[in-house]
Steps between C-alpha positions, in 0.01 A plus 500: 500500500635441147852463645379242753327309220816505289702368792246224553516412133879491510483274804269268307746490211798424721342257746268304271518576129873473442525164687198388298671589172811316618286194574383515137864475396574864413819670618367818659848652496549446128361789297493275196232291671320729746460865402370715787303818432458401137417798278315485170345807341130451431355756258505845658586356841874512551716350773238277662646205681394146576673347801674208329546362149616137491712398203579159357765484227489878465121510440251641748298201620301648788418835657458533876317777682522517879250655738527554877418198709215697654335536159225263387566400142133499403487871584820581314532705184772339291487718192876493456494127440226542240695767313838328519354170394398657169840649413735219609541145378393367839191278498490450875460744785502456878328724751592436862471654845724245668200301622364395163630488145256545212609377157363662183535425129327591173264206453203724412668726245859481366744757645235634738521392861193320632301684765489194724789277611512144372686377810538626855747380759467564873841500665350389831222265389572270208493131414728268306306548175542878520873463568530276195313757292733772628796291388400570137642851545847388605769629272633151429156366404366810330310413180274785397275299263428238767438771758256687276312179424484421871395858571202468270395173658553628854296811437190308401558223752533749784190689391300178468624375838402826669154486342443136600621569852239776532232266369597226743473739792180670385371417152332795330172490310663482156711201603199319649306555178795386288522167684126480552430502126713186467332301778143633517225489242292813487551859603746586775270703721611657825356212701668242273832686531471496879432128485797433272751722681588262790525208259737690272715611793517142626588376151788746479625382839480141379695580185779658704504202735513258209786690339694478825430127515624457144817694569581315821381160372298461818149362509274610781224264388391268789486125452185342368226420748228234482319513167132591477456457128467173313793620289812455715745785524842408367799555725671803357862477400610863535727469199214377280227745604476828312219745570397661171381854443152365417487315831598817682234690307242237591599523865463879491153464347389257772629743761310781333181292511549414866612846612148607594453193721829445685838677536695412186795377707290194589481396135827326415659307216684168508640375170578141403594313183139420402312812603512820700282483813326810637437445871348674798751567780763297313315190621472212255174395670347831394520500120344792314584392146776352288666631185593238242707723271800276428367357173616674186157464336231517771430672829264374768364650819424262788203606716386349830146444630383489862634142538832611351446294189689645207354578159722617217383744235689605189597866470675697228696742717542600866244778446231229460537425872269796561218298342528260795510774761182374668642151561829646622322737737296208637817302570659797676189569710505141621834567670447864601 
């Protein structure tokens, strides 16, 4: 069995890893650049080998350990990399099974390899951004200080992204309470958390959608319909309209208020130069309220009565919207 594993590992080296190292600009047939079966004595352990040591200008830049393609890297013990990292000048290490490559550094403690990779690359599933990140490790572009700085940023960015992805799919109680304390006055009881959860999920979806809109410079906002308020809605010039964080927060609060009455997807936002309109079913004839947050000195909340006549009240912050929850609920119920 051990022999079969060794053969599989050798096949991984020959078929995948060596071409990969070549793609990074290393001459795999030059022992001054790629040292196979690199040996470095570590304490009482003598003659241990790491599969490859990559050199740049005579200095070891990276260590590479190869596992069989059948091996899952998360289940792998890579103690050799840990030990070799400590006794060589290398500050980068790669663990690969030919399907993935995990990149490690010493961002947590100098000269001690981190327990978790700061970057992973899937040879079969990757995007342009990951390819560009991989290009940092090319011999011709190799700059260790820039790589270490990027490694530190990537580590925290990846961890944060993974956490937020989990929360978007199924927010946990701690996350609901964290957001809830910012948008709800009073204790976050179990019933309040259940009420807030769909609104928070919807808000996260909206933030992702808005980010995509910003990146693509595309506005999905429909054209204005017939006005129902005595204050006319200004035609929005997409280049002049900017939705602020406070407007987004206000929108999330209105959704939280309405979550117990209607599905939060029915409560929508349409921004313009003068105010941010919160509507039912994205219909301008169904106004819930308006946020007048564009002034540098004052904020106003526009509320609508049964005849859809607007009254503006001054507020200090988006959190004050909760004080008008009853009027907002009444407006929502009129369209439910």
